[in-house]
Amino acid sequence: TQLLEQSPQFLSIQEGENLTVYCNSSSVFSSLQWYRQEPGEGPVLLVTVVTGGEVKKLKRLTFQFGDARKDSSLHITAAQPGDTGLYLCAGARRDGGSQGNLIFGKGTKLSVKP
Amino acid sequence: DSGVTQTPKHLITATGQRVTLRCSPRSGDLSVYWYQQSLDQGLQFLIQYYNGEERAKGNILERFSAQQFPDLHSELNLSSLELGDSALYFCASSVGGRASAEQFFGPGTRLTVL
């Protein structure tokens, strides 16, 4: 069972378009992180959201954490070819201890064509 | 550059063999995490060490083991290798031990089992 579902799985758009990717779960997370991964490299943390309803902006990227802390979205405005990559969301479970780890979604593979 | 180093970058071996992957965390980070990334399963948490002690265990097979040494570097040992073990193996580190802590990923080791 995939605890974190990301959609869409693949997204191919033209430069300048806007897009939104989603990260959904039936579980509550104490925090949620978004990573970007380029081919042959490790994931790089973009943002951490911790409060239900929280919105964070990172230049053209806007991240939102759902009110119930079960879902999140990433919106990119005026996408550029440099935004191409695999976007991963990862939730930190509230029940720590032996379950204290990040649960990753399978990712959204974004391709932005010039 | 995240500051996390992993060696080797590529590893090709045969079924039934044993290999050791090595990770050096960022300076000052006490936690080390190991992940396996495959096309069908995405990024799966394997195990976490904090200051030399096992902190959390994920989907790690019994054929796999890990340890963190006094100098905080970590090794992941994979034995009796099977074709299905072919994947990217990532190490990440963080200052603290909580799942919500910001994790910095290394460049990964690509393991190919023939």
JSON list of C-alpha atoms in Angstrom, two decimals, chain A residues 37 40-43, chain B residues 6 33-37 43 88-92 105-109:
[
{"chain": "A", "resi": 37, "resn": "GLN", "atom": "CA", "xyz": [15.70, 14.86, -7.99]},
{"chain": "A", "resi": 40, "resn": "GLY", "atom": "CA", "xyz": [21.89, 10.38, -11.52]},
{"chain": "A", "resi": 41, "resn": "GLU", "atom": "CA", "xyz": [21.68, 12.53, -8.40]},
{"chain": "A", "resi": 42, "resn": "GLY", "atom": "CA", "xyz": [20.15, 12.35, -4.95]},
{"chain": "A", "resi": 43, "resn": "PRO", "atom": "CA", "xyz": [16.97, 14.20, -3.99]},
{"chain": "B", "resi": 6, "resn": "GLN", "atom": "CA", "xyz": [28.89, 7.75, -1.12]},
{"chain": "B", "resi": 33, "resn": "TYR", "atom": "CA", "xyz": [19.60, 7.02, 6.66]},
{"chain": "B", "resi": 34, "resn": "TRP", "atom": "CA", "xyz": [19.71, 4.41, 3.91]},
{"chain": "B", "resi": 35, "resn": "TYR", "atom": "CA", "xyz": [17.18, 4.29, 1.08]},
{"chain": "B", "resi": 36, "resn": "GLN", "atom": "CA", "xyz": [16.63, 2.05, -1.91]},
{"chain": "B", "resi": 37, "resn": "GLN", "atom": "CA", "xyz": [15.19, 3.53, -5.10]},
{"chain": "B", "resi": 43, "resn": "LEU", "atom": "CA", "xyz": [12.28, 5.60, -2.75]},
{"chain": "B", "resi": 88, "resn": "LEU", "atom": "CA", "xyz": [19.97, 3.00, -6.63]},
{"chain": "B", "resi": 89, "resn": "TYR", "atom": "CA", "xyz": [20.97, 3.10, -2.98]},
{"chain": "B", "resi": 90, "resn": "PHE", "atom": "CA", "xyz": [21.01, 6.49, -1.31]},
{"chain": "B", "resi": 91, "resn": "CYS", "atom": "CA", "xyz": [22.42, 7.58, 1.98]},
{"chain": "B", "resi": 92, "resn": "ALA", "atom": "CA", "xyz": [21.14, 10.72, 3.67]},
{"chain": "B", "resi": 105, "resn": "PHE", "atom": "CA", "xyz": [21.10, 13.05, 0.28]},
{"chain": "B", "resi": 106, "resn": "GLY", "atom": "CA", "xyz": [24.29, 11.73, -1.22]},
{"chain": "B", "resi": 107, "resn": "PRO", "atom": "CA", "xyz": [24.70, 11.08, -4.96]},
{"chain": "B", "resi": 108, "resn": "GLY", "atom": "CA", "xyz": [23.84, 7.40, -4.59]},
{"chain": "B", "resi": 109, "resn": "THR", "atom": "CA", "xyz": [25.36, 4.07, -5.53]}
]
